[in-house]
Coordinates of C-alpha atoms (C1' of nucleotides) in Angstrom, one line a residue:
Chain A
M132 CA 38.5 -32.7 -19.3
G133 CA 40.5 -32.1 -22.4
R134 CA 39.4 -35.5 -23.7
D135 CA 36.9 -34.3 -26.2
K136 CA 39.4 -33.2 -28.8
P137 CA 37.2 -33.0 -31.8
R138 CA 35.0 -30.5 -29.9
R139 CA 38.0 -28.4 -29.0
I140 CA 39.1 -28.4 -32.6
I141 CA 35.7 -27.1 -33.8
D142 CA 35.6 -24.4 -31.0
T143 CA 39.1 -23.2 -32.1
Y144 CA 38.0 -23.2 -35.7
V145 CA 35.0 -21.1 -34.8
N146 CA 37.1 -18.7 -32.8
L147 CA 39.5 -18.2 -35.6
L148 CA 36.8 -17.6 -38.2
V149 CA 35.1 -15.0 -36.0
D150 CA 38.2 -13.2 -34.8
S151 CA 40.4 -13.4 -37.9
G152 CA 38.2 -14.4 -40.8
V153 CA 38.2 -17.2 -43.4
R154 CA 41.7 -16.3 -44.7
Q155 CA 43.4 -16.7 -41.4
A156 CA 41.4 -19.7 -40.4
T157 CA 43.6 -22.3 -42.0
I158 CA 44.0 -25.9 -40.9
E159 CA 47.5 -25.2 -39.7
A160 CA 46.4 -22.2 -37.6
V161 CA 43.7 -24.2 -36.0
A162 CA 46.1 -27.1 -35.3
R163 CA 48.7 -24.8 -33.8
R164 CA 46.2 -23.3 -31.4
C165 CA 45.2 -26.8 -30.3
G166 CA 48.8 -27.7 -29.8
L167 CA 48.7 -30.1 -32.7
S168 CA 50.5 -30.5 -36.1
K169 CA 48.6 -30.2 -39.3
A170 CA 48.6 -33.9 -39.8
G171 CA 47.6 -34.5 -36.2
L172 CA 44.4 -32.4 -36.8
L173 CA 43.7 -34.1 -40.1
H174 CA 43.5 -37.4 -38.3
H175 CA 40.3 -36.2 -36.6
Y176 CA 38.9 -34.3 -39.5
P177 CA 40.4 -35.6 -42.8
S178 CA 39.7 -32.4 -44.8
R179 CA 38.7 -28.8 -44.6
A180 CA 35.3 -29.8 -45.9
A181 CA 34.9 -32.2 -42.9
L182 CA 35.8 -29.4 -40.6
D183 CA 33.1 -27.2 -42.1
A184 CA 30.5 -30.0 -42.0
A185 CA 31.2 -30.6 -38.3
L186 CA 30.9 -26.8 -37.6
L187 CA 27.5 -26.7 -39.3
E188 CA 26.3 -29.9 -37.6
R189 CA 27.1 -28.3 -34.2
L190 CA 25.3 -25.1 -35.3
R191 CA 22.3 -27.2 -36.3
S192 CA 22.1 -28.8 -32.8
L193 CA 22.6 -25.5 -31.0
V194 CA 19.8 -23.9 -33.0
E195 CA 17.4 -26.7 -32.3
E196 CA 18.2 -26.3 -28.6
D197 CA 17.9 -22.6 -28.7
V198 CA 14.5 -22.6 -30.4
T199 CA 13.0 -24.7 -27.5
V200 CA 14.4 -22.3 -24.9
M201 CA 13.2 -19.3 -26.9
R202 CA 9.7 -20.8 -27.0
E203 CA 9.5 -21.0 -23.3
A204 CA 11.5 -17.9 -22.4
P205 CA 10.0 -16.1 -19.4
G206 CA 10.2 -12.6 -20.8
G207 CA 8.8 -13.7 -24.2
A208 CA 10.4 -14.7 -27.4
V209 CA 10.9 -11.1 -28.6
R210 CA 13.0 -10.1 -25.7
Y211 CA 14.9 -13.3 -25.8
Y212 CA 15.7 -13.0 -29.5
L213 CA 16.8 -9.4 -29.3
A214 CA 18.9 -10.0 -26.1
S215 CA 20.5 -13.0 -27.6
S216 CA 21.6 -11.0 -30.6
L217 CA 23.4 -8.6 -28.4
D218 CA 25.3 -11.3 -26.5
A219 CA 28.2 -11.7 -29.0
E220 CA 30.1 -14.0 -26.6
S221 CA 27.5 -16.8 -26.5
D222 CA 28.4 -20.1 -28.2
L223 CA 25.4 -19.8 -30.5
E224 CA 26.0 -16.2 -31.6
R225 CA 29.7 -16.9 -32.3
I226 CA 29.0 -20.0 -34.3
V227 CA 26.3 -18.2 -36.3
V228 CA 28.9 -15.5 -37.2
A229 CA 31.4 -18.3 -38.1
A230 CA 28.8 -19.9 -40.4
T231 CA 28.0 -16.5 -41.9
R232 CA 31.7 -16.2 -42.8
L233 CA 31.6 -19.6 -44.5
A234 CA 28.4 -18.7 -46.3
Q235 CA 30.0 -15.6 -47.7
A236 CA 32.9 -17.7 -48.9
D237 CA 30.6 -19.3 -51.4
H238 CA 30.0 -22.3 -49.1
S239 CA 26.3 -22.9 -50.0
P240 CA 25.5 -25.5 -47.2
A241 CA 26.3 -22.8 -44.7
G242 CA 23.8 -20.4 -46.3
E243 CA 21.2 -23.1 -46.5
L244 CA 21.5 -23.9 -42.8
L245 CA 21.4 -20.2 -41.9
R246 CA 18.2 -19.8 -43.8
W247 CA 16.8 -22.9 -42.1
A248 CA 17.7 -21.4 -38.7
R249 CA 16.1 -18.1 -39.6
D250 CA 12.9 -19.9 -40.5
L251 CA 12.8 -21.7 -37.2
W252 CA 13.2 -18.5 -35.2
Y253 CA 10.7 -16.8 -37.5
D254 CA 8.1 -19.5 -36.8
V255 CA 8.5 -19.0 -33.0
L256 CA 8.0 -15.3 -33.4
V257 CA 4.9 -15.7 -35.6
E258 CA 3.5 -18.1 -33.1
Q259 CA 3.9 -15.8 -30.1
L260 CA 3.1 -12.5 -31.9
G261 CA 0.3 -13.8 -34.1
D262 CA 1.4 -11.5 -36.9
P263 CA 4.0 -12.5 -39.6
L264 CA 4.8 -8.9 -40.5
L265 CA 5.6 -8.0 -36.9
A266 CA 7.6 -11.2 -36.6
R267 CA 9.7 -10.2 -39.6
F268 CA 10.2 -6.8 -38.0
V269 CA 11.5 -8.3 -34.8
L270 CA 13.8 -10.6 -36.8
L271 CA 15.2 -7.7 -38.7
A272 CA 15.9 -5.7 -35.6
G273 CA 17.7 -8.7 -34.0
D274 CA 19.8 -9.3 -37.0
G275 CA 20.7 -5.6 -37.2
V276 CA 21.9 -5.9 -33.7
S277 CA 24.1 -8.8 -34.6
Y278 CA 25.5 -6.9 -37.6
H279 CA 26.4 -3.8 -35.5
T280 CA 27.9 -6.0 -32.8
D281 CA 29.9 -7.7 -35.5
I282 CA 31.4 -4.5 -37.0
S283 CA 32.0 -2.9 -33.6
T284 CA 35.4 -2.9 -31.9
P285 CA 36.1 -3.8 -28.2
N286 CA 37.5 -0.3 -27.5
E287 CA 34.7 1.8 -28.9
Q288 CA 31.6 2.3 -26.8
P289 CA 28.8 -0.1 -28.0
F290 CA 26.4 1.3 -30.6
I291 CA 23.5 -0.7 -29.1
T292 CA 23.1 -1.3 -25.4
A293 CA 21.0 -3.6 -23.2
D294 CA 18.8 -0.6 -22.4
D295 CA 18.1 -0.1 -26.1
I296 CA 17.1 -3.8 -26.3
D297 CA 14.7 -3.2 -23.5
S298 CA 13.1 -0.2 -25.2
F299 CA 12.7 -2.0 -28.5
T300 CA 11.1 -4.9 -26.8
R301 CA 8.5 -2.6 -25.2
V302 CA 7.8 -1.0 -28.5
F303 CA 7.2 -4.4 -30.1
E304 CA 4.9 -5.3 -27.2
T305 CA 3.0 -2.1 -27.7
L306 CA 2.7 -2.8 -31.4
Q307 CA 1.3 -6.3 -30.7
R308 CA -1.3 -5.0 -28.3
S309 CA -2.4 -2.2 -30.7
E310 CA -2.8 -4.9 -33.4
G311 CA -4.9 -7.0 -31.0
D312 CA -7.1 -3.9 -30.4
G313 CA -7.8 -3.6 -34.1
R314 CA -5.8 -0.4 -34.3
Q315 CA -3.9 -1.3 -37.4
T316 CA -0.5 0.3 -37.0
L317 CA 1.0 -2.3 -39.2
A318 CA 0.0 -3.5 -42.7
Chain B
M124 CA 33.6 3.7 -72.9
G125 CA 36.0 1.0 -71.7
R126 CA 38.7 3.6 -71.2
D127 CA 38.5 3.9 -67.4
K128 CA 40.2 0.7 -66.7
P129 CA 41.0 1.2 -63.0
R130 CA 37.3 1.8 -62.4
R131 CA 36.5 -1.5 -64.2
I132 CA 39.1 -3.3 -62.1
I133 CA 37.6 -2.1 -58.8
D134 CA 34.0 -3.0 -60.0
T135 CA 35.2 -6.5 -60.8
Y136 CA 36.9 -6.8 -57.5
V137 CA 33.7 -5.8 -55.7
N138 CA 31.7 -8.3 -57.7
L139 CA 34.0 -11.1 -56.9
L140 CA 34.1 -10.2 -53.2
V141 CA 30.3 -10.1 -53.0
D142 CA 29.5 -13.1 -55.1
S143 CA 32.4 -15.4 -54.2
G144 CA 34.0 -14.1 -51.0
V145 CA 37.5 -13.0 -50.0
R146 CA 39.1 -16.4 -50.8
Q147 CA 38.0 -16.4 -54.4
A148 CA 38.7 -12.7 -54.9
T149 CA 42.3 -13.2 -55.8
I150 CA 44.3 -10.8 -58.0
E151 CA 44.5 -13.3 -60.7
A152 CA 40.7 -13.9 -60.7
V153 CA 40.0 -10.2 -60.9
A154 CA 42.6 -9.9 -63.7
R155 CA 41.1 -12.8 -65.7
R156 CA 37.6 -11.3 -65.5
C157 CA 39.0 -8.0 -66.8
G158 CA 40.7 -9.8 -69.7
L159 CA 44.1 -9.1 -68.2
S160 CA 47.1 -11.0 -66.9
K161 CA 48.1 -10.8 -63.2
A162 CA 51.0 -8.5 -64.0
G163 CA 48.8 -6.4 -66.3
L164 CA 46.5 -5.7 -63.4
L165 CA 49.4 -5.0 -61.0
H166 CA 50.5 -2.2 -63.3
H167 CA 47.4 -0.3 -62.3
Y168 CA 47.3 -1.3 -58.6
P169 CA 50.7 -2.5 -57.6
S170 CA 49.5 -4.6 -54.7
R171 CA 46.5 -6.2 -53.1
A172 CA 46.6 -3.5 -50.4
A173 CA 46.4 -0.8 -53.1
L174 CA 43.3 -2.6 -54.5
D175 CA 41.7 -2.6 -51.1
A176 CA 42.5 1.1 -50.5
A177 CA 41.0 2.0 -53.9
L178 CA 37.8 0.1 -53.1
L179 CA 37.5 1.8 -49.7
E180 CA 38.1 5.2 -51.3
R181 CA 35.3 4.6 -53.7
L182 CA 33.1 3.5 -50.9
R183 CA 33.9 6.7 -49.0
S184 CA 32.9 8.9 -51.9
L185 CA 29.7 6.9 -52.6
V186 CA 28.7 7.3 -48.9
E187 CA 29.2 11.0 -48.9
E188 CA 27.1 11.3 -52.0
D189 CA 24.4 9.0 -50.6
V190 CA 24.2 11.0 -47.3
T191 CA 23.3 14.2 -49.2
V192 CA 20.7 12.4 -51.3
M193 CA 19.3 10.8 -48.1
R194 CA 19.0 14.1 -46.3
E195 CA 16.8 15.5 -49.1
A196 CA 14.9 12.4 -50.0
P197 CA 11.3 13.2 -50.8
G198 CA 9.8 10.3 -48.9
G199 CA 12.0 11.0 -45.9
A200 CA 15.3 9.6 -44.7
V201 CA 13.7 6.6 -43.0
R202 CA 12.0 5.3 -46.1
Y203 CA 15.1 6.1 -48.1
Y204 CA 17.4 4.2 -45.8
L205 CA 15.2 1.1 -45.5
A206 CA 14.5 1.0 -49.3
S207 CA 18.2 1.4 -50.1
S208 CA 19.0 -1.6 -47.8
L209 CA 16.6 -3.8 -49.8
D210 CA 18.2 -2.8 -53.2
A211 CA 21.0 -5.3 -53.2
E212 CA 22.0 -4.5 -56.8
S213 CA 22.9 -0.8 -56.2
D214 CA 26.5 0.2 -56.5
L215 CA 26.5 1.4 -52.9
E216 CA 24.9 -1.6 -51.4
R217 CA 27.3 -4.0 -53.2
I218 CA 30.4 -2.1 -52.2
V219 CA 29.2 -1.9 -48.6
V220 CA 28.9 -5.7 -48.7
A221 CA 32.3 -6.0 -50.3
A222 CA 33.8 -3.8 -47.5
T223 CA 32.1 -5.9 -44.9
R224 CA 33.8 -9.0 -46.4
L225 CA 37.2 -7.2 -46.1
A226 CA 36.4 -6.0 -42.5
Q227 CA 35.6 -9.6 -41.5
A228 CA 38.9 -10.7 -43.0
D229 CA 40.7 -8.7 -40.3
H230 CA 41.1 -5.7 -42.6
S231 CA 40.7 -3.0 -39.9
P232 CA 40.6 0.1 -42.2
A233 CA 37.5 -1.4 -43.8
G234 CA 35.8 -1.8 -40.4
E235 CA 36.8 1.8 -39.5
L236 CA 35.2 3.1 -42.7
L237 CA 32.0 1.1 -42.2
R238 CA 31.6 2.6 -38.7
W239 CA 32.3 6.1 -40.1
A240 CA 29.5 5.5 -42.7
R241 CA 27.2 4.2 -40.1
D242 CA 27.7 7.3 -38.0
L243 CA 26.9 9.6 -41.0
W244 CA 23.7 7.7 -41.7
Y245 CA 22.8 7.7 -38.0
D246 CA 23.3 11.5 -37.8
V247 CA 20.9 12.1 -40.7
L248 CA 18.3 9.9 -39.0
V249 CA 18.7 11.6 -35.6
E250 CA 18.4 14.9 -37.4
Q251 CA 15.1 14.0 -39.1
L252 CA 13.6 12.0 -36.3
G253 CA 14.7 14.1 -33.4
D254 CA 15.2 11.0 -31.3
P255 CA 18.5 9.0 -31.1
L256 CA 16.8 5.9 -29.8
L257 CA 14.3 5.8 -32.7
A258 CA 17.2 6.5 -35.1
R259 CA 19.1 3.5 -33.9
F260 CA 15.9 1.5 -34.3
V261 CA 15.7 2.5 -37.9
L262 CA 19.3 1.8 -38.5
L263 CA 19.0 -1.7 -37.0
A264 CA 16.0 -2.5 -39.2
G265 CA 17.8 -1.4 -42.3
D266 CA 20.9 -3.4 -41.5
G267 CA 18.8 -6.4 -40.7
V268 CA 17.3 -6.0 -44.2
S269 CA 20.8 -6.0 -45.7
Y270 CA 21.7 -9.1 -43.8
H271 CA 18.7 -11.1 -45.0
T272 CA 19.2 -9.9 -48.5
D273 CA 22.8 -11.0 -48.2
I274 CA 22.0 -14.6 -47.0
S275 CA 19.1 -15.0 -49.4
T276 CA 19.5 -16.9 -52.7
P277 CA 18.2 -15.7 -56.1
N278 CA 15.8 -18.7 -56.5
E279 CA 14.0 -18.5 -53.1
Q280 CA 11.3 -16.0 -52.7
P281 CA 12.6 -12.9 -50.8
F282 CA 12.1 -12.9 -47.0
I283 CA 11.6 -9.2 -47.0
T284 CA 9.6 -7.3 -49.7
A285 CA 9.1 -3.7 -50.8
D286 CA 5.6 -3.9 -49.1
D287 CA 7.3 -4.8 -45.9
I288 CA 9.6 -1.8 -46.2
D289 CA 6.5 0.4 -46.7
S290 CA 4.8 -1.0 -43.6
F291 CA 7.9 -0.6 -41.4
T292 CA 8.3 3.0 -42.6
R293 CA 4.7 3.8 -41.6
V294 CA 5.3 2.3 -38.2
F295 CA 8.4 4.4 -37.6
E296 CA 6.4 7.5 -38.7
T297 CA 3.7 6.6 -36.2
L298 CA 6.2 6.2 -33.5
Q299 CA 7.8 9.5 -34.3
R300 CA 4.4 11.3 -34.1
S301 CA 3.5 9.6 -30.8
E302 CA 6.8 10.8 -29.4
G303 CA 6.0 14.3 -30.5
D304 CA 2.6 14.1 -28.8
G305 CA 4.4 13.2 -25.5
R306 CA 3.0 9.7 -25.6
Q307 CA 6.2 7.9 -24.6
T308 CA 6.2 4.7 -26.5
L309 CA 9.9 4.6 -26.5
A310 CA 12.4 5.1 -23.7
Chain C
dG181 C1' 47.2 -40.6 -32.5
dT182 C1' 50.8 -37.8 -33.4
dC183 C1' 54.8 -36.6 -35.7
dT184 C1' 58.2 -35.0 -39.9
dA185 C1' 58.6 -34.7 -44.6
dT186 C1' 56.9 -33.7 -48.8
dA187 C1' 53.9 -33.4 -52.9
dA188 C1' 50.9 -30.5 -55.7
dA189 C1' 48.5 -26.4 -56.2
dC190 C1' 48.0 -21.6 -55.6
dC191 C1' 48.9 -16.8 -54.2
dG192 C1' 51.2 -12.2 -54.2
dA193 C1' 54.7 -9.9 -56.3
dT194 C1' 59.0 -9.0 -59.4
dA195 C1' 62.0 -9.1 -63.6
dG196 C1' 62.4 -8.2 -68.0
dA197 C1' 60.9 -8.5 -73.0
dC198 C1' 57.7 -6.3 -76.3
Chain D
dG80 C1' 50.5 -1.1 -70.8
dT81 C1' 50.6 -5.7 -71.3
dC82 C1' 52.7 -9.9 -71.6
dT83 C1' 55.5 -14.5 -70.1
dA84 C1' 58.3 -16.5 -66.8
dT85 C1' 59.6 -17.1 -62.3
dC86 C1' 60.6 -16.5 -57.2
dG87 C1' 59.3 -17.1 -52.4
dG88 C1' 55.8 -18.2 -49.5
dT89 C1' 51.4 -20.6 -48.1
dT90 C1' 47.7 -24.1 -48.1
dT91 C1' 45.5 -28.5 -48.5
dA92 C1' 46.5 -33.1 -48.3
dT93 C1' 49.3 -37.5 -48.3
dA94 C1' 53.1 -40.9 -47.0
dG95 C1' 55.3 -43.2 -43.8
dA96 C1' 57.9 -43.5 -39.2
dC97 C1' 57.0 -43.9 -34.2

DNA sequence: GTCTATAAACCGATAGAC
DNA sequence: GTCTATCGGTTTATAGAC
């Protein structure tokens, strides 16, 4: 315990990015939260770019892991994706938000990786739903959930609830069935 | 022409926030793009906080204007909201993105204003759809569209197209009708 | 590996001339 | 209104001791 320092540094960097934004997420702030000096941290990651790269590498591995779980999810990929988007405290969701912050700060590798992740999730949804348009619909809803979770505050009552997710999931299931029946609700 | 300098400054600030992020959107960078020195800009807006406040005030007035247009939109509020979300080049959409950047940089007034705007749009949707759950569904889809437009690059083919928006709008219209008929697809 | 000290660049803001 | 010059503070990164 407490031995994997690089890991702890990245986690702290993610937390700072998510909770306080790119401006506050300085090397010194990360170091202080880890009980280190600036130079002490720079020994592990010799530059800010190295810190960013490590964060993205961790995101990459978490996404690959998540996609396999999503593919086998008992309640189906749709429910899994929507519910995941609502869980703002999960490691994956937090690091996705952190990467979004970096992407918005003109950090193009972060944007590329986020689009790569989106395509993976999209492929799983197309696979299970059998309809690209419906898959995009689900993806939009999930990412809308992430956005609203992101701009919400802890003290206000949540705009989207777990019950909502349940309802939306059932709607998508209904839409999928009606597609299969030849009743073209979509397209 | 060229006489409303404060307006030009805010527009430039918005562009920098959207295209390059909070870190690059410095007072000096805004000033340079306006052909001004730092002190020259600070004559119009005496601090960065004043610049932020002016941006938010402009957002507030654009939202109020947009809500009235949305309420009377010929194709309905749903189509209007979804289509607006896809138009990343509109003044409103760009300033919303800019405010999101500020909110994510721990600027709480920006977050408050964004939630206020969300509630206004939400009210119009509830009004027209007669179903809060369906209204939230539309809102999520629209904000998902904004997110994907945001992380996309000019050179890649767009993930969501105008045709998609058209399909989603029709799905929502179908869902609304089936609700009216008592066929509970939702809830 | 971790520290103190410091360099070099940059940012927000002010002073004062024009 | 706009400028140059500058102050005080911050940020990334390096040098060198322990």
